[in-house]
Coordinates of C-alpha atoms and ligand atoms in Angstrom, one line a residue:
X69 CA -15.5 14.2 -8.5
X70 CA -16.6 10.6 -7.5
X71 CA -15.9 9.0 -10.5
X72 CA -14.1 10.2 -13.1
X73 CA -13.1 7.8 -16.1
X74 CA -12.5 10.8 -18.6
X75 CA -9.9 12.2 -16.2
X76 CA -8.1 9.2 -15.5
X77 CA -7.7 8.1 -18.7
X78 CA -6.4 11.0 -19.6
X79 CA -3.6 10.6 -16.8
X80 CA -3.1 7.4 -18.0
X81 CA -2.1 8.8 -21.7
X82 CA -0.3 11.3 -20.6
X83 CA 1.8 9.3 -18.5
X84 CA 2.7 6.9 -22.1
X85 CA 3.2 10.4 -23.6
X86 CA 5.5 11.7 -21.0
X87 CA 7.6 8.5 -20.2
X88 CA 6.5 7.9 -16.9
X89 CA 4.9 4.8 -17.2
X90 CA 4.9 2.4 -20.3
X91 CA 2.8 -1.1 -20.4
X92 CA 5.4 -3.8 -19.3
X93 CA 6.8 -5.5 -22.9
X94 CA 4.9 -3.4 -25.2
X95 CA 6.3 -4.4 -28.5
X96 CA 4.5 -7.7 -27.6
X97 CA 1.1 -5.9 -27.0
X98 CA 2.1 -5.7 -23.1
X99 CA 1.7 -7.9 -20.2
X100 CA -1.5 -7.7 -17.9
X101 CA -1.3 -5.8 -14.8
X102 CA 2.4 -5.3 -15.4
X103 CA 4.3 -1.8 -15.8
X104 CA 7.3 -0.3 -16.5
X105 CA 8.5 3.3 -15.2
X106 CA 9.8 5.5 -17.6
X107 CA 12.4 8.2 -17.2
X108 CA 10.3 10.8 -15.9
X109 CA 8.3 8.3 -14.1
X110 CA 11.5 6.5 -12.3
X111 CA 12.3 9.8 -10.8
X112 CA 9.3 10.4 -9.5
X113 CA 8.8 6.9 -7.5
X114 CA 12.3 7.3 -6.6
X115 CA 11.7 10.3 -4.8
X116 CA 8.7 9.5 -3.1
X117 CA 10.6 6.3 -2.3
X118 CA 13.6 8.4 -0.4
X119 CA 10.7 10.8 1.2
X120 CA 9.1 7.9 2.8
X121 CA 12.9 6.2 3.7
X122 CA 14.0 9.3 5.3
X123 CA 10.9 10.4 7.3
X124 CA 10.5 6.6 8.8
X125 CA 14.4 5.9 9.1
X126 CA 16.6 9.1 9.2
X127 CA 13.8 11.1 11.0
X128 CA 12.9 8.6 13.7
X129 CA 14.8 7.5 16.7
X130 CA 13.7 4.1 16.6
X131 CA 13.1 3.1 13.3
X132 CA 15.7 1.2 10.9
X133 CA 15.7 -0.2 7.6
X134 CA 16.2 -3.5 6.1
X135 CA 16.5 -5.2 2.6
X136 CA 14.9 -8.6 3.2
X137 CA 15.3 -10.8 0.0
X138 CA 12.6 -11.8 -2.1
X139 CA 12.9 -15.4 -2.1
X140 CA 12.2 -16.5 1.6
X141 CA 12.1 -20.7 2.9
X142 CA 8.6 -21.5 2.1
X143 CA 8.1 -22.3 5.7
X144 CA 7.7 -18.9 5.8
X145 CA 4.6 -18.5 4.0
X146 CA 3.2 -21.6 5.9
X147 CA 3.7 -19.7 9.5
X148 CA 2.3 -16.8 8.2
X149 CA -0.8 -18.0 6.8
X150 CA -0.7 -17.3 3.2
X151 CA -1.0 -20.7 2.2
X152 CA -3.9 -21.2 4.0
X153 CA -5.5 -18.0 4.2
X154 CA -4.4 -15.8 1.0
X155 CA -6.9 -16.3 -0.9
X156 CA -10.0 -14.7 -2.8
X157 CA -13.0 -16.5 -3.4
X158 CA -13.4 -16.9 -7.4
X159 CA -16.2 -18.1 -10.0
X160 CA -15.8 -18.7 -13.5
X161 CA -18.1 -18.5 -16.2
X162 CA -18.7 -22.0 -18.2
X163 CA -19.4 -19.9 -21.6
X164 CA -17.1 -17.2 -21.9
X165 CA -14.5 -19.1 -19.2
X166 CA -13.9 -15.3 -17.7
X167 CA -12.6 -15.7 -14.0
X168 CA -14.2 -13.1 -11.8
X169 CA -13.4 -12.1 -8.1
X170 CA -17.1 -12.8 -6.6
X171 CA -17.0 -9.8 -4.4
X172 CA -16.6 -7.8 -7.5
X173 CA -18.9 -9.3 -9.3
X174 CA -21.1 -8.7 -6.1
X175 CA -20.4 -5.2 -5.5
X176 CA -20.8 -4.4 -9.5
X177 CA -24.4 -5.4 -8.9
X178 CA -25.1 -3.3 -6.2
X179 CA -23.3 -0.8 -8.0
X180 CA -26.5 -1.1 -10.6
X181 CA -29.0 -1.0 -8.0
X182 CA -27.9 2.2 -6.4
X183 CA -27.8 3.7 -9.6
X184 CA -31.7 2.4 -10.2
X185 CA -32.7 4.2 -7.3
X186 CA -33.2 0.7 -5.3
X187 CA -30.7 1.6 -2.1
X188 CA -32.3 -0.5 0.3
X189 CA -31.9 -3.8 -1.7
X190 CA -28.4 -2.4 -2.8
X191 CA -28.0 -2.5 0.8
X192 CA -29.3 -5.6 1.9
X193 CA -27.6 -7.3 -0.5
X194 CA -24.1 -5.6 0.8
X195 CA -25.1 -7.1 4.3
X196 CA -25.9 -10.5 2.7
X197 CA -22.6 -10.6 0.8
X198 CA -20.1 -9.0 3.8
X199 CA -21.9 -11.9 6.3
X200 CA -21.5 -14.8 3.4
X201 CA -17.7 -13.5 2.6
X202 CA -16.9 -13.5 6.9
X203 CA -18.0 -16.9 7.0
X204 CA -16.5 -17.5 4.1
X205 CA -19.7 -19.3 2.9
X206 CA -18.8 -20.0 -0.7
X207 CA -22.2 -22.1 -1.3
X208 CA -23.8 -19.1 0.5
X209 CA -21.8 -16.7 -2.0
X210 CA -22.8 -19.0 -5.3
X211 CA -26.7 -18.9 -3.9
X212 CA -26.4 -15.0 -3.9
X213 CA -25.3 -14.7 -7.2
X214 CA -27.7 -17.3 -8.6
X215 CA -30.5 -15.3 -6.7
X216 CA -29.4 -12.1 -8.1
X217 CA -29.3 -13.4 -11.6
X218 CA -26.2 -12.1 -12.1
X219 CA -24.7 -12.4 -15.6
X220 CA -21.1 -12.8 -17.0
X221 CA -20.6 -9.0 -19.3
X222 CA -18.8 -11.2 -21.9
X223 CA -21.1 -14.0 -22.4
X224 CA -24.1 -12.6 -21.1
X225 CA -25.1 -16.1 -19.1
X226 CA -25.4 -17.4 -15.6
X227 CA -24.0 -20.3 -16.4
X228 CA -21.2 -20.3 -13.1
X229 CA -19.3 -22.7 -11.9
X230 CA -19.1 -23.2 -7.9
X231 CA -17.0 -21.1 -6.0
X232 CA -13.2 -22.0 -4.8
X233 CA -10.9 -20.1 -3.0
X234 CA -7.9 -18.6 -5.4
X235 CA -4.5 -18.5 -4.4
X236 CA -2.9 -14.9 -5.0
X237 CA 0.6 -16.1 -4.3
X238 CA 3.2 -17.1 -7.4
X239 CA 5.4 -19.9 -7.5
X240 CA 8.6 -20.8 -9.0
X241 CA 11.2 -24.0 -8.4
X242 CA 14.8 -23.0 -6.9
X243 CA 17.3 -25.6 -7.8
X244 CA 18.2 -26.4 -11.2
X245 CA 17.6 -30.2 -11.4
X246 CA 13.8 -30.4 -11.3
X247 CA 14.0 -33.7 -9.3
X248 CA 16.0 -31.6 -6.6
X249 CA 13.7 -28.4 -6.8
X250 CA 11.7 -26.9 -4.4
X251 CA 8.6 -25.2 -4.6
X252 CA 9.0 -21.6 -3.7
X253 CA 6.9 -18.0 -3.5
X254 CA 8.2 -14.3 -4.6
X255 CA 6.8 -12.7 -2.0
X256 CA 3.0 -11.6 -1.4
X257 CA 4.3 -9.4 1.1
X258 CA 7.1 -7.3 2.3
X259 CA 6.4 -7.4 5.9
X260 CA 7.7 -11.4 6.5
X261 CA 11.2 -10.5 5.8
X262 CA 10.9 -7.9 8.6
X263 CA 9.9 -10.4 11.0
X264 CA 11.9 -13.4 10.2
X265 CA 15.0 -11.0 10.8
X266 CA 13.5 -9.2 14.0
X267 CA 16.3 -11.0 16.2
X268 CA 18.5 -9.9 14.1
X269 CA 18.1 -6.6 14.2
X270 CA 17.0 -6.1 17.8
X271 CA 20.0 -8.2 18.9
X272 CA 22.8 -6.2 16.2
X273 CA 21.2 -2.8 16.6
X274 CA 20.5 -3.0 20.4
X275 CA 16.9 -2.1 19.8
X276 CA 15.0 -1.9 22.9
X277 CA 10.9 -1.9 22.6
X278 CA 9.1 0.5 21.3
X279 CA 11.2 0.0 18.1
X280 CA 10.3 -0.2 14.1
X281 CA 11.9 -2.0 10.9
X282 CA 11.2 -0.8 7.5
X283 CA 11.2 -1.5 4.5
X284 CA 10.7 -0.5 0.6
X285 CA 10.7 -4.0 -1.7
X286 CA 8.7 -5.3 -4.5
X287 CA 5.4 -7.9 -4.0
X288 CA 3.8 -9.9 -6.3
X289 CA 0.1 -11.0 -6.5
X290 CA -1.6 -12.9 -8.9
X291 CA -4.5 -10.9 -8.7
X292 CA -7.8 -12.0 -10.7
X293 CA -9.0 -9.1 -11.7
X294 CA -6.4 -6.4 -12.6
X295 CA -7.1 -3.2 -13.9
X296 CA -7.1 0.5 -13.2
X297 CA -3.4 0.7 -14.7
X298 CA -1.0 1.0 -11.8
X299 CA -3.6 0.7 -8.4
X300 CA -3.4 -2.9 -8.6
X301 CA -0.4 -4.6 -10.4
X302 CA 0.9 -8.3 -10.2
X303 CA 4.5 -6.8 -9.4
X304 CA 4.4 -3.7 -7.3
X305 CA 6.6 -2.4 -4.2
X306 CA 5.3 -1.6 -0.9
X307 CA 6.8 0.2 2.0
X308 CA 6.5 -1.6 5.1
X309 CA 7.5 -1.0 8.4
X310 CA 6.7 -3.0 11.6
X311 CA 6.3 -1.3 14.8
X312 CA 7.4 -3.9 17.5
X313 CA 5.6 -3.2 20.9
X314 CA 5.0 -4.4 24.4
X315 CA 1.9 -6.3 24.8
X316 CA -1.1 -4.5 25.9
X317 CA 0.0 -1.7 24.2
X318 CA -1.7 -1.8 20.8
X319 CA -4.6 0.4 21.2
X320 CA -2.3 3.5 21.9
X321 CA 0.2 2.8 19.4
X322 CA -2.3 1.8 16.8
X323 CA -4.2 5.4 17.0
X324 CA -0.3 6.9 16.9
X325 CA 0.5 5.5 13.7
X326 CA -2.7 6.2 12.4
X327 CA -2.0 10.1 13.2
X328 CA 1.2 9.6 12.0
X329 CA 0.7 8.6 9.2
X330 CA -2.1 10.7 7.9
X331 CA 0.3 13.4 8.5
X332 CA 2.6 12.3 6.1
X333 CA 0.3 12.4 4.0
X334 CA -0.6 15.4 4.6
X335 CA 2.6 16.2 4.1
X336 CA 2.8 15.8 0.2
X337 CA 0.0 18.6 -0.2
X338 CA -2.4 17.0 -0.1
X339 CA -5.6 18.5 1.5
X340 CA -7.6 17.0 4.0
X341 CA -11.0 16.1 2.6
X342 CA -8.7 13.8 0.2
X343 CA -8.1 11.6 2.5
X344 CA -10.6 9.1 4.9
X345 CA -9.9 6.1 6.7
X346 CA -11.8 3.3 6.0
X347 CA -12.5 1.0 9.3
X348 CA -11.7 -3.1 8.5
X349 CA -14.9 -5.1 9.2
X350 CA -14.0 -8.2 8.2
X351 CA -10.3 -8.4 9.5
X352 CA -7.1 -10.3 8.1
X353 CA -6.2 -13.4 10.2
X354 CA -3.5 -11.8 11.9
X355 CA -5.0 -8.4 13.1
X356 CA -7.0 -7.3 15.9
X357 CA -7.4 -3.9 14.6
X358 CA -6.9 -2.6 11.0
X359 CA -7.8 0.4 9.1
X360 CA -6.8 1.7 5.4
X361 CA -5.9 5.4 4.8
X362 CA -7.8 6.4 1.5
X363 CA -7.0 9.1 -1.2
X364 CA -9.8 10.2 -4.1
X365 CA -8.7 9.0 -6.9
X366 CA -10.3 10.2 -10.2
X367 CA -12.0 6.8 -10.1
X368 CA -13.4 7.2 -6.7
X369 CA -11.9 6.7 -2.8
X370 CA -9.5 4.2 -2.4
X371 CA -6.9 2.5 -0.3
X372 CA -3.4 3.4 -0.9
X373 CA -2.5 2.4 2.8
X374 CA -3.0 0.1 5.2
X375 CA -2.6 0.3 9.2
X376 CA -2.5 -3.3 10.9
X377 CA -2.4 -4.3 14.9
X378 CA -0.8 -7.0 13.8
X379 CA -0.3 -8.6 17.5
X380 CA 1.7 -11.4 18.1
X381 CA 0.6 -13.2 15.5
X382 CA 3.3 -13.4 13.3
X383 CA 6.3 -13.5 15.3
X384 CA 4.6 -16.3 17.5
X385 CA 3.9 -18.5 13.9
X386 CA 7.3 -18.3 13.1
X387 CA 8.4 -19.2 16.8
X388 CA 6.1 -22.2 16.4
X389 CA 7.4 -23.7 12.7
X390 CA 11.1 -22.3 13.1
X391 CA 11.1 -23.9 16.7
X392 CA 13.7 -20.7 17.1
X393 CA 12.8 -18.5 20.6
X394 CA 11.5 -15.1 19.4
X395 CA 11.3 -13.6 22.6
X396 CA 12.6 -10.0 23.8
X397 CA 13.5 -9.4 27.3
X398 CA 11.8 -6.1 28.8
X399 CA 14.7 -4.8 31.0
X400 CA 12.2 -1.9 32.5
X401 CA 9.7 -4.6 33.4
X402 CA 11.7 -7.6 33.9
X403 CA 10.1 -9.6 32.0
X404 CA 9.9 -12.4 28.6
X405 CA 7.7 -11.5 25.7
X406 CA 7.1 -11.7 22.2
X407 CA 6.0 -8.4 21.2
X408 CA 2.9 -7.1 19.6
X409 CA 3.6 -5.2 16.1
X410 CA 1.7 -2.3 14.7
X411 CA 2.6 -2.7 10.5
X412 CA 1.9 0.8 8.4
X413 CA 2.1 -1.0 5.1
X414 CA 1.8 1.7 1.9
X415 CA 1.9 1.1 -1.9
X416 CA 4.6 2.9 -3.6
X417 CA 3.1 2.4 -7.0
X418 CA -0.1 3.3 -5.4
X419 CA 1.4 6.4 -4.1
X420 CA 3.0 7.3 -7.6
X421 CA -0.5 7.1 -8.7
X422 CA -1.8 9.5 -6.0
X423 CA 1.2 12.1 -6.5
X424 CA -0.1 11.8 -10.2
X425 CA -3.9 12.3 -9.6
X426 CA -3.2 15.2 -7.1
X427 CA -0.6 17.0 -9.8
X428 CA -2.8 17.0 -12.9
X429 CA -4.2 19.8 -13.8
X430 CA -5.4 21.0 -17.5
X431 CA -5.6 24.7 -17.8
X432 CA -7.1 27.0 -19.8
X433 CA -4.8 29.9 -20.6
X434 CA -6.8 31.7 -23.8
X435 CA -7.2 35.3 -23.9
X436 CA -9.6 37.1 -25.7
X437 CA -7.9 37.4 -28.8
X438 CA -6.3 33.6 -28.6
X439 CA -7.1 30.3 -27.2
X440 CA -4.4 28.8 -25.4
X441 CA -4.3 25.5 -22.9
X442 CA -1.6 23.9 -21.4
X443 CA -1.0 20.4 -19.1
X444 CA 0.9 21.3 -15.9
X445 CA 2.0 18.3 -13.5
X446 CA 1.7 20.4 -10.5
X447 CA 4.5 18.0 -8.1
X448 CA 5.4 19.1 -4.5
X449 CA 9.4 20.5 -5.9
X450 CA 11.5 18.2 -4.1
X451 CA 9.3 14.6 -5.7
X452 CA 9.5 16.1 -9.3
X453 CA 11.4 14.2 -11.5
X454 CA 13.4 16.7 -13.1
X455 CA 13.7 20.2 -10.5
X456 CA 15.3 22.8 -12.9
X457 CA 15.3 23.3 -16.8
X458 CA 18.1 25.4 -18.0
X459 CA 17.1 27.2 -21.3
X460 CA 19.6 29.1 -23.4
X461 CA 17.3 31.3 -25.4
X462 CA 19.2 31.2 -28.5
X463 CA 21.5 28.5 -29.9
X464 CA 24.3 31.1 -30.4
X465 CA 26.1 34.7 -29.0
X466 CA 27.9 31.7 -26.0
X467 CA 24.2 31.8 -24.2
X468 CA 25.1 28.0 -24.6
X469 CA 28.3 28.1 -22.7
X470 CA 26.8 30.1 -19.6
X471 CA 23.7 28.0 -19.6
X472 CA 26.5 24.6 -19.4
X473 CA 28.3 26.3 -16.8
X474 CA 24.9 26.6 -14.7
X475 CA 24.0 23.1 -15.5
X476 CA 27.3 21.5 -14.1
X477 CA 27.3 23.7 -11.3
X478 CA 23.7 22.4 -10.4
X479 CA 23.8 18.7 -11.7
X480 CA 25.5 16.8 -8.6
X481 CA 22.6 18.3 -6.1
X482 CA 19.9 18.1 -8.0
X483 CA 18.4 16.5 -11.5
X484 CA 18.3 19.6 -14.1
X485 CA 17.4 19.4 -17.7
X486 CA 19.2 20.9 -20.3
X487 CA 17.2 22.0 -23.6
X488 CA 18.4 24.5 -26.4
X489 CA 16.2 23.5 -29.4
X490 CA 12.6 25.2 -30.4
X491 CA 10.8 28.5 -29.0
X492 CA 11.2 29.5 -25.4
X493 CA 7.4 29.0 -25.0
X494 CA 7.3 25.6 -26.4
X495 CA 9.9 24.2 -24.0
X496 CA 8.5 25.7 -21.3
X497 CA 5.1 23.4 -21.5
X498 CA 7.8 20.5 -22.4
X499 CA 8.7 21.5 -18.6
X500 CA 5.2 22.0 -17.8
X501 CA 3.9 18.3 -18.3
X502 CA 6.8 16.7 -16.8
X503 CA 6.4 18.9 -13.8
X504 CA 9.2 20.5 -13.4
X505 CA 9.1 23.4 -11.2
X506 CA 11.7 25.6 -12.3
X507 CA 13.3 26.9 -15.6
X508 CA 15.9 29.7 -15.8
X509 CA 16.6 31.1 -19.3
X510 CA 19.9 32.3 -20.0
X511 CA 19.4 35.1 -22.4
X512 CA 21.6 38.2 -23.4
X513 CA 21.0 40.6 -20.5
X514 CA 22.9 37.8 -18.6
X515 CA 26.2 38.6 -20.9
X516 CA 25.9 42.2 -19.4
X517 CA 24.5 41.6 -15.9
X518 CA 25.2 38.2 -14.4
X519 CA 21.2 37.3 -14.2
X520 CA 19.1 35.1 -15.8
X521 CA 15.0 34.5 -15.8
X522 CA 13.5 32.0 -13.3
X523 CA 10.4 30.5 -13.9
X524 CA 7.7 29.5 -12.2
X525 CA 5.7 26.1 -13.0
X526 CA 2.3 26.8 -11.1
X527 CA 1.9 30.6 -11.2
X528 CA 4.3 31.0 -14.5
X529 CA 5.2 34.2 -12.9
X530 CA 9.3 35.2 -14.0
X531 CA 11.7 36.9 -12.2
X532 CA 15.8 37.7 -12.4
X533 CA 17.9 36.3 -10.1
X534 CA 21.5 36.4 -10.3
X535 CA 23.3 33.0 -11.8
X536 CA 25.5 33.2 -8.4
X537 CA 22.5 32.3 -6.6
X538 CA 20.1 30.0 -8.5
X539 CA 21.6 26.7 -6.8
X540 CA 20.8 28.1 -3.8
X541 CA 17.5 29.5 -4.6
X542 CA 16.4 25.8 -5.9
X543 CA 17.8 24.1 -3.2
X544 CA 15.7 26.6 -0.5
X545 CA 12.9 25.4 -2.3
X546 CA 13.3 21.7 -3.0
X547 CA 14.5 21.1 1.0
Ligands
ATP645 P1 -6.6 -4.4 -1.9 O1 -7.7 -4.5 -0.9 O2 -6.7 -3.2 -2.7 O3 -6.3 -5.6 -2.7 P2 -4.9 -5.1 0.3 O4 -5.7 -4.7 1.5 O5 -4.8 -6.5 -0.1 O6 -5.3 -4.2 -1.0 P3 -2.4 -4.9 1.7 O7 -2.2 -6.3 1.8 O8 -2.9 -4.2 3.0 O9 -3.4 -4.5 0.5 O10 -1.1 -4.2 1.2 C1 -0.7 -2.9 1.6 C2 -0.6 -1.9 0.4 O11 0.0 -2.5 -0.7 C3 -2.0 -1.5 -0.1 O12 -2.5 -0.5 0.7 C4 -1.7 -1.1 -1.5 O13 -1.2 0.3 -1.5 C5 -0.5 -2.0 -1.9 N1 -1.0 -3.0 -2.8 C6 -1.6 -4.2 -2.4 N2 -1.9 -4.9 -3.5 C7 -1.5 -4.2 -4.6 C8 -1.5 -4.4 -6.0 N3 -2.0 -5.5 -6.5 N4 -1.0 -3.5 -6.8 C9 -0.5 -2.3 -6.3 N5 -0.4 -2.1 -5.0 C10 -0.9 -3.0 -4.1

């Protein structure tokens, strides 16, 4: 499944339908590139959220969180290079006055020459355009697309301007008298609050090298060319952590985190051949090493993570403009340094969207004698947004009352759902494409015998277990 628009929009619907994710300000026709999470869907990135805080904090000896404003001195942006450096190289079209990302436009040609059978100019002109972009050759780039004769898909002309480099950082003014404002970013990046507080933390914590700071926080881009509904927002969250090392010792820890990380992944369910890492040829100014971890999408392999050997790079930048030490002494070697940082740096919104594509299944149910379907969100238990349904099967006879007694015995360890209205089988879909995993039904064989149905979401399979023990049984399977 390389590419498969049909599937994805129909994830993307069935997200609107199911309240997990909404276009931000709808009622005004929506905002681009902006979303908001739902019910449903605010469970779900909450729970992925405190999967990936507890396995990086709580689970790890060395690791602890932060939570780094968003607003930071805009010094900070200056040491770390975004000003200078975080940018894309961008054309416009004089007729239609559509801005396009030229590697885009670039790559949607070569896109058309594979598909015409021409691979080796589709790959010639992927050399020509990866050499132009590492020299960051933007007459070179504007040549290439004149060459090519690419065309603008609104106006249909080649009529380009030149090519300039595009900020992707926001600003705002802090201060409320404009003569006494300051320019400021939100934040491109979660990572620079992490290492303008490494001191901080080494020095309050007693945190003696190897040792990591994470951390979960939004990120805005003003990115050119946004699409593919939640993969690439202007306002998203990342989780970040940065791995502060001894010098010299990047290599190793580098192809740790890498394993580590794919594990995680792993983790969620997701099978192997899912997955690839994608090698950085042209690398960020700051890294020596850098890799992304990428999941297939219904629209193809992409990244959702990024690994960076960082190396001193940042900490020695703000060192420089902050004139403040950022030094660590080595006690086992004796020794002054400013460490070297491996950053594991992973979209939550882009993990949502994973979780998503991985869970959605349609499914034919029909027997012969009737045709039958049904949308199941297939979520690992413990990052579905809702765990356990509690049905009464009839409105009446106190099945109610017994189903309201389960539900507050359940509710303060984990999010149940209480429904009484419309036919069992209808409800249980309800459950079905929110992806909640189990559903008892209190019905009236529980009056006599204490037990109730339990559901399950993926094999639909039913079976009694006694009320006594279904907080138990859900727990055992959500842990
Ligand atoms: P891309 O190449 O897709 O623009 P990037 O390499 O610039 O991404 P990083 O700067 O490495 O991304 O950021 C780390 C992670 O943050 C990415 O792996 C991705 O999951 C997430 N991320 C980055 N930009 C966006 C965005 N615009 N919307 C949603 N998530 C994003």
């Amino acid at each position: 499944m390389a590419n498969d628009t049909k599937r994805f929009q129909a994830i993307i619907g069935h997200c609107k339908e199911y309240g997990f994710i909404f276009p931000s300000s709808e009622i005004y026709d929506g905002l681009s590139a902006v979303y908001d999470y739902g019910q449903n869907g605010s469970e779900l990135k909450k729970n992925i959220k405190d999967h990936w805080w507890k396995s990086m904090t709580q689970l790890q000896d060395n690791i602890v969180g932060i939570d780094a404003a968003i607003f930071m001195h805009p010094t900070t942006w200056k040491a770390s290079g975004h000003v200078d450096n975080f940018s894309d190289p961008m054309i416009d079209n004089k007729d239609s006055k559509k801005r396009y990302r030229v590697d885009h436009l670039i790559e949607a040609r070569i896109d058309d020459l594979e598909a015409a059978g021409k691979q080796d100019q589709a790959a010639a002109l992927q050399q020509d355009m990866d050499r132009l972009l590492a020299a960051s050759d933007l007459d070179g780039l504007r040549q290439l697309i004149e060459t090519q004769k690419i065309k603008c898909a609104v106006s249909g002309t080649s009529n380009w301007t030149d090519v300039r480099q595009f900020n992707l950082m926001f600003s705002t003014q802090l201060g409320s008298v404009s003569e006494e404002a300051s320019e400021i970013y939100l934040r491109p990046e979660t990572a620079q609050g992490i290492f303008v507080n490494f001191l901080n933390v080494q020095k309050t914590g007693r945190m003696k090298v190897p040792f990591g700071i994470a951390q979960i926080g939004k990120a805005f881009r003003n990115e050119i060319v946004a699409r593919q509904f939640i993969f690439r927002m202007r306002e998203f969250e990342q989780m970040e952590m940065q791995f502060f090392i001894r010098p010299g010792t990047q290599k190793e820890w580098y192809e740790y985190w890498k394993e580590q990380r794919m594990q995680w992944h792993l983790g969620l369910g997701i099978p192997r051949e899912k997955y690839r890492f994608h090698d950085h040829v042209k690398l960020a100014h700051y890294a020596d090493a850098a890799c992304d971890i990428e999941y297939e999408f219904p629209i193809g392999f992409k990244e959702v993570e990024g690994i960076h050997s960082r190396t001193d790079f940042d900490l020695k930048n703000h060192q420089e403009y902050s004139k403040k030490k950022m030094q660590y002494f080595d006690p086992e070697i004796n020794q002054n340094y400013i460490p070297y940082v491996i950053e594991t740096s992973i979209g939550l919104d882009r993990t949502v969207l994973m979780v998503l594509s991985e869970a959605y299944a349609e499914e034919d149910l029909s027997t012969p004698d009737k045709p039958d379907s049904r949308v199941v969100l297939r979520f690992p238990p413990r990052l579905a947004p809702v765990k356990l349904a509690i049905l009464p099967l009839t409105k009446k006879d106190g099945l109610p009352e017994i189903a309201r007694e389960i539900m507050n015995d359940c509710k303060a360890h984990f999010r149940c759902f209480y429904e009484e209205k419309d036919a069992i089988g209808k409800r249980y879909r309800r459950m079905d494409a929110i992806g909640t995993p189990f559903c008892v039904t209190v019905d009236h064989q529980t009056k006599e015998d204490g037990t109730v149905t339990i559901r399950h979401r993926d094999s639909m399979n039913q079976e009694r277990i006694p009320v006594t023990s279904i907080r138990e049984t859900i727990l055992n399977y959500i842990s």
